Coordinates of C-alpha atoms in Angstrom, one line a residue:
X14 CA 39.6 30.8 23.1
X15 CA 40.8 34.4 23.3
X16 CA 40.9 34.3 27.1
X17 CA 42.8 31.0 26.9
X18 CA 45.4 32.4 24.5
X19 CA 45.9 35.5 26.7
X20 CA 46.5 33.4 29.8
X21 CA 48.9 31.0 28.0
X22 CA 51.1 33.8 26.7
X23 CA 51.9 34.7 30.3
X24 CA 52.7 31.1 31.4
X25 CA 56.1 29.5 31.4
X26 CA 57.0 27.0 28.8
X27 CA 55.4 23.5 29.3
X28 CA 52.3 24.9 30.9
X29 CA 48.8 25.1 29.3
X30 CA 45.3 26.0 30.2
X31 CA 42.4 23.5 30.3
X32 CA 38.9 24.5 31.3
X33 CA 36.9 22.0 33.4
X34 CA 33.8 22.0 35.5
X35 CA 30.6 23.3 34.0
X36 CA 32.3 24.7 30.9
X37 CA 33.8 21.2 30.1
X38 CA 30.4 19.6 30.5
X39 CA 28.8 22.3 28.3
X40 CA 31.4 21.7 25.6
X41 CA 30.8 17.9 25.6
X42 CA 27.0 18.3 25.6
X43 CA 27.2 20.9 22.8
X44 CA 29.2 18.4 20.7
X45 CA 26.7 15.7 21.3
X46 CA 23.8 18.0 20.5
X47 CA 25.5 18.9 17.2
X48 CA 25.3 15.2 16.4
X49 CA 21.8 14.6 17.7
X50 CA 20.0 17.5 15.9
X51 CA 20.9 16.4 12.3
X52 CA 20.0 12.8 13.2
X53 CA 16.7 13.9 14.6
X54 CA 16.0 16.0 11.5
X55 CA 16.8 13.1 9.2
X56 CA 14.5 10.8 11.2
X57 CA 11.7 13.3 11.1
X58 CA 12.0 13.7 7.4
X59 CA 12.1 9.9 6.8
X60 CA 9.0 9.4 9.0
X61 CA 7.2 12.2 7.0
X62 CA 8.1 10.5 3.7
X63 CA 6.9 7.1 5.0
X64 CA 3.7 8.6 6.3
X65 CA 2.7 10.5 3.1
X66 CA 4.5 8.5 0.5
X67 CA 5.6 11.6 -1.3
X68 CA 8.7 13.7 -1.0
X69 CA 6.7 16.8 -1.9
X70 CA 4.5 16.5 1.2
X71 CA 7.5 15.7 3.4
X72 CA 9.3 18.8 2.2
X73 CA 6.2 20.9 2.8
X74 CA 5.8 19.8 6.4
X75 CA 9.5 19.8 7.1
X76 CA 9.5 23.5 6.1
X77 CA 8.1 24.2 9.5
X78 CA 11.4 23.1 11.2
X79 CA 13.4 26.2 10.1
X80 CA 10.4 28.4 11.0
X81 CA 10.4 27.1 14.5
X82 CA 14.1 27.4 14.8
X83 CA 14.0 31.1 13.7
X84 CA 11.2 31.7 16.3
X85 CA 13.3 30.1 19.0
X86 CA 16.4 32.2 18.1
X87 CA 14.3 35.3 18.1
X88 CA 12.8 34.6 21.5
X89 CA 16.3 34.1 23.0
X90 CA 17.5 37.3 21.5
X91 CA 14.5 39.3 22.8
X92 CA 14.9 37.9 26.3
X93 CA 18.7 38.3 26.3
X94 CA 19.3 34.6 27.0
X95 CA 22.4 32.8 25.7
X96 CA 22.3 29.5 23.9
X97 CA 22.6 26.6 26.2
X98 CA 21.9 22.8 26.2
X99 CA 18.3 23.3 27.6
X100 CA 17.8 25.8 24.7
X101 CA 19.0 23.1 22.3
X102 CA 16.5 20.6 23.7
X103 CA 13.8 23.3 23.4
X104 CA 14.6 23.7 19.7
X105 CA 14.0 20.0 19.1
X106 CA 10.8 20.1 21.1
X107 CA 9.5 23.2 19.2
X108 CA 10.4 21.6 15.8
X109 CA 8.5 18.4 16.8
X110 CA 5.4 20.3 17.8
X111 CA 5.4 22.4 14.6
X112 CA 5.9 19.3 12.5
X113 CA 2.9 17.6 14.1
X114 CA 0.7 20.6 13.2
X115 CA 2.1 20.4 9.7
X116 CA 1.1 16.8 9.5
X117 CA -2.5 17.8 10.5
X118 CA -2.5 20.4 7.7
X119 CA -1.1 18.0 5.1
X120 CA -3.6 15.3 6.0
X121 CA -6.4 17.7 5.6
X122 CA -5.0 18.9 2.3
X123 CA -4.9 15.4 0.9
X124 CA -8.6 14.9 1.9
X125 CA -9.5 18.2 0.2
X126 CA -7.7 17.2 -3.0
X127 CA -10.0 14.1 -3.1
X128 CA -13.0 16.5 -3.2
X129 CA -11.6 19.2 -5.4
X130 CA -8.8 18.8 -7.9
X131 CA -7.9 22.5 -7.8
X132 CA -4.8 22.9 -5.6
X133 CA -5.3 26.7 -5.1
X134 CA -8.7 26.1 -3.6
X135 CA -7.7 23.0 -1.6
X136 CA -4.8 24.7 0.2
X137 CA -7.0 27.5 1.5
X138 CA -9.8 25.2 2.6
X139 CA -7.3 23.0 4.4
X140 CA -5.8 26.0 6.2
X141 CA -9.3 27.1 7.3
X142 CA -10.3 23.6 8.3
X143 CA -7.3 23.0 10.5
X144 CA -7.0 26.4 12.1
X145 CA -8.9 25.6 15.3
X146 CA -7.0 22.3 15.8
X147 CA -3.6 23.9 15.3
X148 CA -4.4 27.0 17.3
X149 CA -5.6 24.8 20.2
X150 CA -2.4 22.7 20.2
X151 CA -0.1 25.7 20.1
X152 CA -2.0 27.5 22.8
X153 CA -1.8 24.5 25.1
X154 CA 1.9 24.3 24.6
X155 CA 2.5 28.0 25.2
X156 CA 0.3 28.0 28.4
X157 CA 2.0 24.8 29.7
X158 CA 5.6 26.3 29.3
X159 CA 4.6 29.8 30.6
X160 CA 5.4 29.1 34.3
X161 CA 8.9 27.7 33.3
X162 CA 9.5 30.8 31.2
X163 CA 9.0 33.2 34.1
X164 CA 10.5 31.0 36.8
X165 CA 13.0 32.6 39.1
X166 CA 13.5 29.8 41.7
X167 CA 16.2 27.2 41.8
X168 CA 16.7 25.6 38.4
X169 CA 15.4 28.6 36.6
X170 CA 18.6 28.9 34.5
X171 CA 17.6 25.5 32.9
X172 CA 13.9 26.1 32.7
X173 CA 13.8 29.6 31.2
X174 CA 15.8 28.9 28.0
X175 CA 13.9 25.7 27.3
X176 CA 10.5 27.2 27.8
X177 CA 11.5 30.4 25.9
X178 CA 12.6 28.5 22.9
X179 CA 9.6 26.3 22.8
X180 CA 7.1 29.1 23.2
X181 CA 8.8 31.4 20.6
X182 CA 9.4 28.6 18.1
X183 CA 5.9 27.3 18.3
X184 CA 4.3 30.8 18.1
X185 CA 6.3 32.0 15.2
X186 CA 6.0 28.8 13.3
X187 CA 2.2 28.8 13.8
X188 CA 1.8 32.4 12.6
X189 CA 4.0 32.1 9.6
X190 CA 2.7 28.7 8.6
X191 CA -0.8 30.0 8.2
X192 CA 0.5 32.2 5.4
X193 CA 3.5 30.2 4.0
X194 CA 2.1 26.7 4.1
X195 CA -0.7 27.2 1.6
X196 CA 1.7 29.0 -0.8
X197 CA 4.4 26.3 -0.5
X198 CA 1.9 23.4 -0.7
X199 CA 0.2 24.8 -3.7
X200 CA 3.5 24.9 -5.5
X201 CA 4.5 21.4 -4.3
X202 CA 1.1 19.8 -5.1
X203 CA 1.3 21.2 -8.6
X204 CA 4.7 19.7 -9.0
X205 CA 3.5 16.4 -7.7
X206 CA 0.5 16.4 -10.1
X207 CA 2.8 17.2 -13.0
X208 CA 5.0 14.3 -12.0
X209 CA 2.1 12.0 -11.8
X210 CA 0.9 13.1 -15.2
X211 CA 4.3 12.5 -16.7
X212 CA 4.5 9.1 -15.1
X213 CA 1.0 8.2 -16.4
X214 CA 2.1 9.3 -19.9
X215 CA 5.2 7.2 -19.7
X216 CA 3.2 4.2 -18.5
X217 CA 0.8 4.7 -21.4
X218 CA 3.6 4.8 -23.9
X219 CA 5.1 1.7 -22.4
X220 CA 1.8 -0.1 -22.6
X221 CA 1.3 1.0 -26.2
X222 CA 4.9 -0.1 -27.1
X223 CA 4.3 -3.5 -25.3
X224 CA 1.0 -4.0 -27.3
X225 CA 2.7 -3.2 -30.6
X226 CA 5.5 -5.6 -29.8
X227 CA 3.0 -8.3 -28.9
X228 CA 1.1 -7.6 -32.1
X229 CA 4.3 -8.0 -34.1
X230 CA 5.2 -11.2 -32.4
X231 CA 1.6 -12.5 -33.0
X232 CA 1.8 -11.5 -36.7
X233 CA 5.2 -13.2 -37.1
X234 CA 3.7 -16.4 -35.5
X235 CA 0.8 -16.3 -37.9
X236 CA 3.2 -15.9 -40.8
X237 CA 5.2 -18.9 -39.6
X238 CA 2.1 -21.0 -39.3
X239 CA 0.9 -20.0 -42.8
X240 CA 4.3 -20.8 -44.3
X241 CA 4.3 -24.2 -42.5
X242 CA 0.8 -25.0 -43.8
X243 CA 1.9 -24.0 -47.4
X244 CA 4.9 -26.3 -47.1
X245 CA 2.7 -29.1 -46.0
X246 CA 0.1 -28.5 -48.7
X247 CA 2.6 -28.1 -51.6
X248 CA 4.0 -31.7 -51.4
X249 CA 0.5 -33.1 -51.4
X250 CA -0.3 -31.1 -54.5
X251 CA 2.8 -32.3 -56.3
X252 CA 2.0 -36.0 -55.4
X253 CA -1.6 -35.6 -56.7
X254 CA -0.4 -34.2 -60.0
X255 CA 1.9 -37.1 -60.5
X256 CA -0.9 -39.5 -59.9
X257 CA -3.1 -37.7 -62.3
X258 CA -0.4 -37.9 -65.0
X259 CA -0.1 -41.6 -64.5

C-alpha cells in the first residue's frame, strides 16, 4: 500500500495503480482463506462436540489448534519464510493432525474415567497410554513432509512453506500437549463432573417436588371421596331416623 501511494502521487490526475498477476491472485486467495479458516474451525469444533457429546471435551481437544498454529508460525520465522497460501493450507493440515491426536487422548481419558473416578490420576494414565500412538502419528507426518521442506527444485516455493508449517505445527503441538493437555483436561473434567452433580441434584429435587405434588393430589382425591361418601350416608341415616320415629 505504501508503494502504491508513492507511485500514485507522481501520476497525473485521473490515473491510478492496480496490481495484477501473481499479487492479484495472492490477494484473492488470501481473502478466501480468511473465510475458509474460521469455517473449518467451526466445523471441527462442531464435530468434536457431536463425537464426545460434551462441550468440555470439545474445548480440551480444540485447544490443540492454537498450539499447532503457534508452532507453524514459529517454524516460518525460524526458516525466514513469508506467509503464503501454501502456508495457510499447511496451518489447516497441522491443526487437523493435532486435533486427531487430541481425539485419541480424549477417548482414552473417557475410558480411564470409567475405571477410576479420580480425574488427576486418569489424565496422567491417559497421557502415558496414548504416548506411543500419538508419537507414531506425528513422526510419520514429519518424515513424510521432510522431503518437501528441503526441496530446491521447481515448485519448491510452494512445497517448502506447506511442509514447514505442518512439521513445525505438529511437532510443537505434540510436545506442548503432553504437558498442557492433562492440566487442561483435569480442570475441564472436574467442571463437567460438577455440572453433572448439579444436574443430578436438580433432577432429584424435581422428582421430590413431583412426588409431593402427586401425594397432595392423591390426598385431595381421598378427601373428596370421603366427603362424597359422607354425603351419601347422611341422607340414609336421616331417613332411618324418621322411620324409627314413626
